[in-house]
Coordinates of C-alpha atoms (C1' of nucleotides) in Angstrom, one line a residue:
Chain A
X1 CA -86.9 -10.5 -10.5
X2 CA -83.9 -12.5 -9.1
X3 CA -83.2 -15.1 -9.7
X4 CA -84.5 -15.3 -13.1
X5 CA -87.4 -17.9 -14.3
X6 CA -85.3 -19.7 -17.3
X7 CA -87.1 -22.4 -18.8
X8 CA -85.7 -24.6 -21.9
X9 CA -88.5 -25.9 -24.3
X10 CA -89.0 -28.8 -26.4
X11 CA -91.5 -30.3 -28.4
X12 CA -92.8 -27.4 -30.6
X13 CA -93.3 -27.0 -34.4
X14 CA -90.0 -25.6 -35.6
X15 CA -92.1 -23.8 -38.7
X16 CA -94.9 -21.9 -36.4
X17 CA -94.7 -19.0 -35.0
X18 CA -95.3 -18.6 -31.1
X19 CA -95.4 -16.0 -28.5
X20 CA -93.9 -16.4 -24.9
X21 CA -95.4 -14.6 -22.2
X22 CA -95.5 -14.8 -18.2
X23 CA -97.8 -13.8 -15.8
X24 CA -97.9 -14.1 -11.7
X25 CA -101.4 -15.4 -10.3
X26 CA -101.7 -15.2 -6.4
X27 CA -101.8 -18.6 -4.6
X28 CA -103.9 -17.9 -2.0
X29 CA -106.4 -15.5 -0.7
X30 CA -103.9 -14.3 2.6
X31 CA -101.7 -11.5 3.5
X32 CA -98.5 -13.1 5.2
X33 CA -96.2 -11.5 7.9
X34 CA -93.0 -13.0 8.8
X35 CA -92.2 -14.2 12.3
X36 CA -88.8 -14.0 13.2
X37 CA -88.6 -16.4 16.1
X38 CA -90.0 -19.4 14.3
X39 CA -88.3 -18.3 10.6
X40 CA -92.0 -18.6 9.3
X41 CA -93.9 -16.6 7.2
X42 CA -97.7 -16.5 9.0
X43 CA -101.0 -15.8 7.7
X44 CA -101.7 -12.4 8.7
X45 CA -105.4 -11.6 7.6
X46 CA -106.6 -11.8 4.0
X47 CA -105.3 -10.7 0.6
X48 CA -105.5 -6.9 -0.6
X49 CA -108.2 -6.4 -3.1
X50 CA -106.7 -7.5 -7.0
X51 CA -104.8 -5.4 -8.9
X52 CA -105.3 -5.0 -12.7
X53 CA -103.3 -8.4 -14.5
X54 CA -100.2 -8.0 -16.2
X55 CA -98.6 -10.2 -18.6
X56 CA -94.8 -10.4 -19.8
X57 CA -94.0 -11.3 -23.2
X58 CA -91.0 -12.4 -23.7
X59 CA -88.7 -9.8 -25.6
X60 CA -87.4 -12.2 -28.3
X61 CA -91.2 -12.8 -29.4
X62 CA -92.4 -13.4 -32.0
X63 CA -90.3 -16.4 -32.8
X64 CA -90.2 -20.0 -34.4
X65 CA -90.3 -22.7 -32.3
X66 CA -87.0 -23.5 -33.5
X67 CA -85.3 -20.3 -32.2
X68 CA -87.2 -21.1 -29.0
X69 CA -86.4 -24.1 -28.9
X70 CA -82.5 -23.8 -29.4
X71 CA -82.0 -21.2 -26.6
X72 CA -82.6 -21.0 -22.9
X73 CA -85.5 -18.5 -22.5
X74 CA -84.9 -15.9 -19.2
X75 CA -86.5 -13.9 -17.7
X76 CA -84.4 -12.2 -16.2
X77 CA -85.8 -8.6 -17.9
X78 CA -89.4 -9.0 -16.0
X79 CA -89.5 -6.2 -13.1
X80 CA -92.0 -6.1 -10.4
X81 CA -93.6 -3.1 -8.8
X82 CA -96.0 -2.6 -6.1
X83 CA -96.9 0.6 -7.7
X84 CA -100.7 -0.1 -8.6
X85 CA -100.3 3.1 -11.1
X86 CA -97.4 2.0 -12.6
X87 CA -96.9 2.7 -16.2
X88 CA -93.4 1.1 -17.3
X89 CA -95.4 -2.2 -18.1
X90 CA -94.2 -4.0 -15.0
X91 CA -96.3 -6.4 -12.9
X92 CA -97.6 -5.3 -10.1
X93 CA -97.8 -7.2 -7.1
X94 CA -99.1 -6.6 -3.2
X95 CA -96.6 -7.0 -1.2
X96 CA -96.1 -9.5 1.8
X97 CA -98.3 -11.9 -0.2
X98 CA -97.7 -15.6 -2.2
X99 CA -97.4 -15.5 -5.8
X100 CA -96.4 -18.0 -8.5
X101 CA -95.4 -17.6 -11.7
X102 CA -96.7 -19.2 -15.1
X103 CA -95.3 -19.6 -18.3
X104 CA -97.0 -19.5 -21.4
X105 CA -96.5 -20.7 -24.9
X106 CA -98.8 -19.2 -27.5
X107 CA -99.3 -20.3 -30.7
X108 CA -99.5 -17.2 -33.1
X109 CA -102.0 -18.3 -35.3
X110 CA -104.3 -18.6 -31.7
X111 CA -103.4 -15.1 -30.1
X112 CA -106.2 -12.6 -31.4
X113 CA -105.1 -10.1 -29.0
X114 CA -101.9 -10.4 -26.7
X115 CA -101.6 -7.6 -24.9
X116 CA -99.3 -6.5 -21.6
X117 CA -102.8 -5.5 -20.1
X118 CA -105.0 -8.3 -21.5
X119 CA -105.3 -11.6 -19.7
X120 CA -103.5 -14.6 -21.5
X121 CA -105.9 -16.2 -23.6
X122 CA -106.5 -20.0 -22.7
X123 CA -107.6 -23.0 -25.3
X124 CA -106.0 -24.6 -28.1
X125 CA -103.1 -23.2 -28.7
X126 CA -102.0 -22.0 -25.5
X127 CA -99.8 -24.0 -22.9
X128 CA -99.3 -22.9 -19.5
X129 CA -96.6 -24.1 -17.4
X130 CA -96.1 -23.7 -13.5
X131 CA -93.9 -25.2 -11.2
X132 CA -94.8 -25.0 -7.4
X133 CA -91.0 -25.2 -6.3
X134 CA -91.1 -21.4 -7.5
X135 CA -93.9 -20.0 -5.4
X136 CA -92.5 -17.1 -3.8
X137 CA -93.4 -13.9 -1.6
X138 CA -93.0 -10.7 -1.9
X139 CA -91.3 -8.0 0.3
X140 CA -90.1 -4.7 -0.2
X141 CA -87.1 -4.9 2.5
X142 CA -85.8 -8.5 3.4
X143 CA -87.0 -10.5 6.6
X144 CA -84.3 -12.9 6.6
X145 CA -80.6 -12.8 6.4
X146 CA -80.4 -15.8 4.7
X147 CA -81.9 -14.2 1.5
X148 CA -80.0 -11.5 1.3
X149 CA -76.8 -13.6 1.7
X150 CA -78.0 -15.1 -1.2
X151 CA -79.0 -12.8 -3.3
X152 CA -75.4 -10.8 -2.7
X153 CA -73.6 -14.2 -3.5
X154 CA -75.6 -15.2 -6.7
X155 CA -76.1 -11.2 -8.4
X156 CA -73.3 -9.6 -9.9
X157 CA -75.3 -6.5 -9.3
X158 CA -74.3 -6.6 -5.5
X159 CA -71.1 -7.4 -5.9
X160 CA -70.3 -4.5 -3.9
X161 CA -72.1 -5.9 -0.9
X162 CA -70.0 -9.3 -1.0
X163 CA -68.1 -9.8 2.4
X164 CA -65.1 -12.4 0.8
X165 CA -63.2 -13.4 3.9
X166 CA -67.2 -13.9 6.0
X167 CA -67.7 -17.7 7.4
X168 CA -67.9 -20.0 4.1
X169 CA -69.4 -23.0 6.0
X170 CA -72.2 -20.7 6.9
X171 CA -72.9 -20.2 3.3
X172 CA -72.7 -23.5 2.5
X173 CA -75.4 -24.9 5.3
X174 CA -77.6 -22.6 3.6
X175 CA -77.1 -23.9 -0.1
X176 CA -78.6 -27.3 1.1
X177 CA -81.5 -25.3 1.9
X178 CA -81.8 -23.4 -0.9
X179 CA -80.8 -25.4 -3.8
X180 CA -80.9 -22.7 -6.6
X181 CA -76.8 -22.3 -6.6
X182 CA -77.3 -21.8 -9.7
X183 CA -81.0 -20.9 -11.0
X184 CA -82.2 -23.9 -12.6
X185 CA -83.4 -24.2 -16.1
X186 CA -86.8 -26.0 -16.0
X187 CA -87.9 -28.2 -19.2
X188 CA -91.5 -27.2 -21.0
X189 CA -92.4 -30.6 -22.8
X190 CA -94.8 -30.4 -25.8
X191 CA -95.7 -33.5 -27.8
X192 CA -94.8 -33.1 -31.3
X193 CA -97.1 -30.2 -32.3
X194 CA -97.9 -31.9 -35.6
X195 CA -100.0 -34.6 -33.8
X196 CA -101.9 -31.6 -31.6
X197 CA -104.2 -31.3 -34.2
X198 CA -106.1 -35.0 -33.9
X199 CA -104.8 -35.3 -30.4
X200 CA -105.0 -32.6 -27.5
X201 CA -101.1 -33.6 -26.1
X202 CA -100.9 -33.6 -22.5
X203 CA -97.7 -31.5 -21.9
X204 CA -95.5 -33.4 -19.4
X205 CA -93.4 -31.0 -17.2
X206 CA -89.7 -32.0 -15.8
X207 CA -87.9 -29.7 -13.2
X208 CA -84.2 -29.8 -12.4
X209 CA -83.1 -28.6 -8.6
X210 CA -86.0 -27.2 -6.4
X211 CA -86.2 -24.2 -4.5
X212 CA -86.9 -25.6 -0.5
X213 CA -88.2 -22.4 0.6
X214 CA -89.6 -19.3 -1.5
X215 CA -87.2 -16.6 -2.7
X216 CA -88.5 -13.7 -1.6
X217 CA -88.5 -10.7 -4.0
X218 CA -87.8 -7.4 -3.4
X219 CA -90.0 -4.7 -5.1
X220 CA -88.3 -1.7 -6.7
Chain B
X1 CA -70.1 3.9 -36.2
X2 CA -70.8 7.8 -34.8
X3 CA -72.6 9.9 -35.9
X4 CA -75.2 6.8 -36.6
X5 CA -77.0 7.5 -40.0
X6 CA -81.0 7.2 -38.7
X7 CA -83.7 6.9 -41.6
X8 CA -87.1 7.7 -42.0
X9 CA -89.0 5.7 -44.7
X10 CA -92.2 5.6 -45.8
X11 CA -94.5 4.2 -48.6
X12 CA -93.4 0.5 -47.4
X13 CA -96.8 -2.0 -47.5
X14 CA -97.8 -2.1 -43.9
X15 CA -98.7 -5.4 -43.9
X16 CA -95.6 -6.4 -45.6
X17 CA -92.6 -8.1 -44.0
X18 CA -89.2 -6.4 -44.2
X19 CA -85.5 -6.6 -43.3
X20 CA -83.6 -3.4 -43.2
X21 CA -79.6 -3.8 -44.0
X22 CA -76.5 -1.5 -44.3
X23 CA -73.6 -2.3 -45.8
X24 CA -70.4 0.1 -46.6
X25 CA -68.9 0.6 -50.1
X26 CA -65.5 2.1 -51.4
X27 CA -66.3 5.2 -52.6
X28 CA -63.0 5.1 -55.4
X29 CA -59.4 3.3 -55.3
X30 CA -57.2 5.2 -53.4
X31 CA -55.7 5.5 -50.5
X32 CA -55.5 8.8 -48.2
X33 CA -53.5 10.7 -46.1
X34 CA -55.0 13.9 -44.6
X35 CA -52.3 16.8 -44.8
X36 CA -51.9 19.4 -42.4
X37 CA -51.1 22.2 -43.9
X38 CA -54.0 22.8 -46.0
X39 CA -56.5 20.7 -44.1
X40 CA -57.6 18.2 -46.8
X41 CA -57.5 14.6 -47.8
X42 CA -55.2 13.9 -50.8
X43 CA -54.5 10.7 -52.3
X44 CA -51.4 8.9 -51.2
X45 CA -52.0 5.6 -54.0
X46 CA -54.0 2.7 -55.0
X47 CA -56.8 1.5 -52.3
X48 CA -54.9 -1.6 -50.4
X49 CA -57.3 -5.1 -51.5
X50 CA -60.5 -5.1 -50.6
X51 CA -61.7 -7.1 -47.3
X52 CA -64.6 -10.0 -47.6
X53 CA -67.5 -7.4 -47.5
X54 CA -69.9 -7.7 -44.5
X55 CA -73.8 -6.7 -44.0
X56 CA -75.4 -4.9 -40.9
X57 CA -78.8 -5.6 -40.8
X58 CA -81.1 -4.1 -38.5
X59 CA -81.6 -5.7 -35.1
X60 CA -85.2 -4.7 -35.5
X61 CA -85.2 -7.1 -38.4
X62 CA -87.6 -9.0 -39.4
X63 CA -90.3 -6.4 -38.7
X64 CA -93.7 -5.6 -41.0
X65 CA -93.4 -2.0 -43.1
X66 CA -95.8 -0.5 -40.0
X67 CA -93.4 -0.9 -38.0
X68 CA -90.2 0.3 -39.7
X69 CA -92.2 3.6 -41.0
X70 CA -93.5 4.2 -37.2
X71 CA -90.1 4.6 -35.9
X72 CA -86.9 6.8 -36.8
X73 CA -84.4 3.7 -38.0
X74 CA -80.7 4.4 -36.4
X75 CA -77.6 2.7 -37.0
X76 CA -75.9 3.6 -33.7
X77 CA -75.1 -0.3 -32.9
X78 CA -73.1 -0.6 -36.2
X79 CA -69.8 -1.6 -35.1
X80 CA -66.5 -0.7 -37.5
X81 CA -63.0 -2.5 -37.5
X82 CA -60.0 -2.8 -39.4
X83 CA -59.3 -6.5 -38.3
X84 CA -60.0 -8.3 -41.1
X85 CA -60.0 -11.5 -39.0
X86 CA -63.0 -10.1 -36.8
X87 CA -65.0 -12.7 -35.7
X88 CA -67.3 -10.0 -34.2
X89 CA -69.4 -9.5 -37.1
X90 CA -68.2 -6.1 -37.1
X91 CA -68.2 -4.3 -40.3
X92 CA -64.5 -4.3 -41.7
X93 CA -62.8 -1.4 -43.1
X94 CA -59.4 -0.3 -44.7
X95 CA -57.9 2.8 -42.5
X96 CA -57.7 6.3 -44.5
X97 CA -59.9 4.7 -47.3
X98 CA -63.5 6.9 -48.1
X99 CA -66.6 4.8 -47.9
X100 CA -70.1 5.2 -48.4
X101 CA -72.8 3.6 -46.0
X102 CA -75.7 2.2 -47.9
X103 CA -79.4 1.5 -46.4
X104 CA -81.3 -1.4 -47.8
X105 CA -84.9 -2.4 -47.7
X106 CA -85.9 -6.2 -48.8
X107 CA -88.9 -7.4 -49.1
X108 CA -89.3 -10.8 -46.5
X109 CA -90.5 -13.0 -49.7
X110 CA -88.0 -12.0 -51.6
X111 CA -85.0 -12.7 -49.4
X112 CA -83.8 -16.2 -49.8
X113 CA -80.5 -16.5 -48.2
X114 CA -80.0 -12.6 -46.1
X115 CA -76.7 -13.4 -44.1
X116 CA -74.0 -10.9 -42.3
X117 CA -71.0 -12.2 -44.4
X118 CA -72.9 -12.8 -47.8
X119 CA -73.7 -9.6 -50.3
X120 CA -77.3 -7.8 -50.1
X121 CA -78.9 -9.6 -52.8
X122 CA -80.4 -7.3 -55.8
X123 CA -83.4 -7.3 -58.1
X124 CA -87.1 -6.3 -57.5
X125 CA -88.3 -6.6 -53.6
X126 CA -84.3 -5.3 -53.0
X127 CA -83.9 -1.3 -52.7
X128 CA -81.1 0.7 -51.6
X129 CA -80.7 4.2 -50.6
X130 CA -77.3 6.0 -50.3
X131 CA -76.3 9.4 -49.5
X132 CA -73.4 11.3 -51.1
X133 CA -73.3 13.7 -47.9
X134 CA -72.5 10.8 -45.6
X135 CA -69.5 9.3 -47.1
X136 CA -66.5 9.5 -44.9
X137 CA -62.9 8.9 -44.9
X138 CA -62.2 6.2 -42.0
X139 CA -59.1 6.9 -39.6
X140 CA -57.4 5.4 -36.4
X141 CA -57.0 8.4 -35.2
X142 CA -58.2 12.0 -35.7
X143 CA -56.4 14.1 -37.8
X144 CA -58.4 17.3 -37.3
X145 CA -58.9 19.1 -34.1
X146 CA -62.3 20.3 -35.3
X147 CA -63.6 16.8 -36.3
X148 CA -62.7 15.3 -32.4
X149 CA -64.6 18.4 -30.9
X150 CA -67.4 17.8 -32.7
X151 CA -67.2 14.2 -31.9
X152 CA -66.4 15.0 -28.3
X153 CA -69.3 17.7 -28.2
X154 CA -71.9 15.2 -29.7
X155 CA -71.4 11.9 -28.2
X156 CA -73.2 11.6 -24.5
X157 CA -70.0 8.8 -23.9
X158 CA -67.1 11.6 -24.5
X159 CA -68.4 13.9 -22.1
X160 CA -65.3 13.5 -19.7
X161 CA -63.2 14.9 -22.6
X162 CA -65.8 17.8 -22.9
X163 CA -63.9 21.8 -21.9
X164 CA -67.2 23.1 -20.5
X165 CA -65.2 26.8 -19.7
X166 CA -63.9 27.1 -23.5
X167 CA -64.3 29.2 -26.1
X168 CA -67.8 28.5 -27.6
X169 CA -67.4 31.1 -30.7
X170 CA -65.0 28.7 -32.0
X171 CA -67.3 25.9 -32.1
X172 CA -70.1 28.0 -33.6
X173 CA -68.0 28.2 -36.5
X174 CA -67.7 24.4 -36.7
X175 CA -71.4 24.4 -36.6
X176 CA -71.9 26.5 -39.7
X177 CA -69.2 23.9 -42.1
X178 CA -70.2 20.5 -40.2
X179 CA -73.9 20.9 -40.7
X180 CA -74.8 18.0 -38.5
X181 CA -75.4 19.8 -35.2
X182 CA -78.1 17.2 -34.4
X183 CA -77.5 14.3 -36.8
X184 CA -79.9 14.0 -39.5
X185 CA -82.8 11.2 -39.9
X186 CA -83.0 11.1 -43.9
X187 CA -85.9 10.2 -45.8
X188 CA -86.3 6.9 -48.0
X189 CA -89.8 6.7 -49.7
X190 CA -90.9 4.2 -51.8
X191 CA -94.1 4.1 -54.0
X192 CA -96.7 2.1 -52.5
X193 CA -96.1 -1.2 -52.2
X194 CA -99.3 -2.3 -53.7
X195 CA -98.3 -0.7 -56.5
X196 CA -94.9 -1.8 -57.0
X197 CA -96.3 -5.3 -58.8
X198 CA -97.1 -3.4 -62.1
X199 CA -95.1 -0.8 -62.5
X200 CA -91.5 -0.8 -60.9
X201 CA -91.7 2.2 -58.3
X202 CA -88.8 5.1 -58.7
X203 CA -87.8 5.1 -55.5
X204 CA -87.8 9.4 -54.7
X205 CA -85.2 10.2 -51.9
X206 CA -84.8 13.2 -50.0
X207 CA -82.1 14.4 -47.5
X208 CA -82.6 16.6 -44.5
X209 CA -79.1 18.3 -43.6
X210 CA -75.7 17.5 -44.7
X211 CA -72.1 17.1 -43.7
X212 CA -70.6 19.4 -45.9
X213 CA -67.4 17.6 -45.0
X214 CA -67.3 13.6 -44.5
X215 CA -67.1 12.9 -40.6
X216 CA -64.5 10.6 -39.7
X217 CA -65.3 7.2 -37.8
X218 CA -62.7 6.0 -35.6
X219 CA -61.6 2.4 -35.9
X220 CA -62.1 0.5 -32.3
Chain C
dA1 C1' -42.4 10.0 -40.1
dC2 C1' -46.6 8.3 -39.5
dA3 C1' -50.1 4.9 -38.4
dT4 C1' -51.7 1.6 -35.1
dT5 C1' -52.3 -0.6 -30.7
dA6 C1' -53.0 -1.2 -25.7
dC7 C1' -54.3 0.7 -21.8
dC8 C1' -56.5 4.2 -19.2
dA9 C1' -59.7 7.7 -16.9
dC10 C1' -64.1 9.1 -17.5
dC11 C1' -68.4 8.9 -19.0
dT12 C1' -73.7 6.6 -19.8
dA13 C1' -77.0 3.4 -18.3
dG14 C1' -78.8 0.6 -15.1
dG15 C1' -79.1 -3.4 -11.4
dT16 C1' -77.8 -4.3 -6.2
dG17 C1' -78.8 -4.0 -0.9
dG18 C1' -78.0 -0.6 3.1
dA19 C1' -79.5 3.1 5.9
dA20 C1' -82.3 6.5 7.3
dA21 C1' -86.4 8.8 6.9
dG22 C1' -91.3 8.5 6.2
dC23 C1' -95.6 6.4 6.7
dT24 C1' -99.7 3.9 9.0
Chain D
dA1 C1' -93.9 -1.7 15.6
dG2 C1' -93.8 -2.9 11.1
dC3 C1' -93.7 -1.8 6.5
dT4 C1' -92.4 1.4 2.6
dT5 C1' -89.8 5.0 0.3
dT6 C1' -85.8 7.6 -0.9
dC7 C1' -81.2 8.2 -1.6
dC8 C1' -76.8 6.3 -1.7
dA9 C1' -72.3 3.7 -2.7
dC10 C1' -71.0 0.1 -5.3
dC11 C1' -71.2 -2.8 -8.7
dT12 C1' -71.8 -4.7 -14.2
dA13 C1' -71.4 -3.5 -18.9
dG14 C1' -69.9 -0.9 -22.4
dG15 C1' -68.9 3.6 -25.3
dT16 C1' -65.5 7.8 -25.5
dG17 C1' -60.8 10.1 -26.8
dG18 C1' -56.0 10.6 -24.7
dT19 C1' -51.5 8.9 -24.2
dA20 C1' -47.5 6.3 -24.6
dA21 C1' -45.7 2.4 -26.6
dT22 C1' -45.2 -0.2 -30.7
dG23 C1' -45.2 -1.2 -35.4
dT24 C1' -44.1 -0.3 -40.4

DNA sequence: ACATTACCACCTAGGTGGAAAGCT
DNA sequence: AGCTTTCCACCTAGGTGGTAATGT
């Protein structure tokens, strides 16, 4: 997935143990098409049926909140498929729908049973983080040049697809519309988890930059 | 560090927490230089002043005894150097010195203060395996034809060096002195763990294979 | 004389979008 | 017509020994 989900968290007990996981929940119940002459993604009849849920856990768990903590946690490992049979442990997805992702911090003590396969488990102990600036839908070839501009400028990985002497004032309209330039880091807010025992702490969520429209992501 | 040492173990306490270490020891006090004419190492004076020793440990570290003894351990991101100011936390060695890698196992509990520049502490909880077979003379370059064929033969990353059309007789021969056609995994086994609080285990160690000459490890 | 370094071509391994073919 | 798959060139990143230059 590009660009990468990277969160930064504070507020944990440096001493426990947690687990980081993501998952990506649909938004809606639709099956979108993209219309070229308005540049708008349009409902386009409802949702294929579910596919089983998968979960990412985050490669550096288990951890203590202070390693979390002192680090900028990426995702940039989690793959998506639209492979309903898929068995490298990637999250599958229908295309041509709206998904959004959520984070999860699970205290270790809490997770009986965290599993790739399993649903995150929800309660004390679990905090789940979304931001709406992040909703996205998914494609398998691009419907719009301006994403794929994007993606070439901002991934090393297609370099080779980089066209250095194009029209830079092109490129820049489009960064005001699409203010990830750089991915941004978005802040996960715990209350000190000493006091979580007396007093369920209400996690307060900041974001830095916004992403105006979607990105789209392209299955592989 | 190729060929990587890899290690089985077993007998560990499952439930147990465990780092796994290496760290490389002077075999004696001299100093080599490998001469031609009758193919062997002879000593060419005193070893030069030892370097601030360093400590591998295992990437997979901190992990419980299931999962050590569930997988084959390998060594193949073990990085050597003769720069004794690395500041890559690379292993540092003396060229045309002989060494012996050692493979330790400590118990979680009883490491207090496990670091890549301080020694592998000792005492009970601590136990380390070595293997006469793998002790090698280091080099920064190859003195023997035969030792960078094998090299070039084993290692997936030195297959633009590899003669496909040559003479494969001539190899076989290699194969029957260098014993490590596939390099071995070698077996560290420990008494049960729950044992180990009465009666101080004898750790038993068994060796599949051996170099019946030391292979040579390239400074980089 | 011999050991070491710096740079190189050549690999492994894997992440990109493009283009053409295939599917529905 | 629109979406998906397959294969590809082109990258990043990094592990090989060879070779020529450079120490010592």
């Amino acid at each position: 997935m590009f660009p990468a989900m990277r969160v930064k968290i504070v507020g944990l007990d440096p001493h426990q143990q947690y687990y980081i996981a993501m998952d990506i929940v649909p938004v809606d119940n639709k099956r979108y098409r993209y219309v070229y002459h308005s540049s708008k993604w349009m409902v386009a009849g409802n949702a294929d049926s579910p596919v089983p849920p998968r979960v990412y856990i985050h490669p550096d768990s288990l951890a203590s909140g202070d390693t979390w903590m002192r680090q900028v946690v990426s995702f940039d490992k989690l793959k998506l498929t639209n492979n309903e049979l898929d068995d490298q442990g990637h999250i599958i997805l229908h295309s041509m729908h709206k998904y959004q992702p959520r984070v999860h911090v699970i205290r270790k003590d809490f997770s009986s049973d965290l599993s790739p396969t399993k649903p995150v488990p929800s309660g004390e102990g679990v905090k789940t983080f979304s931001f709406p600036e992040t909703v996205f839908t998914t494609v398998t070839a691009y419907q719009n040049q301006q994403i794929t501009r994007l993606k070439i400028d901002r991934n090393p990985f297609a370099k080779g697809f980089r066209d250095s002497g194009r029209n830079r004032t092109g490129l820049e309209a489009i960064m005001e519309t699409y203010a990830f330039w750089r991915p941004p880091v978005r802040t996960l807010t715990f209350e000190d988890f000493t006091n979580m025992q007396k007093q369920q702490a209400q996690p307060s969520v900041s974001t830095h930059g916004s992403y105006h429209r979607p990105p789209m992501l392209k299955a592989s």
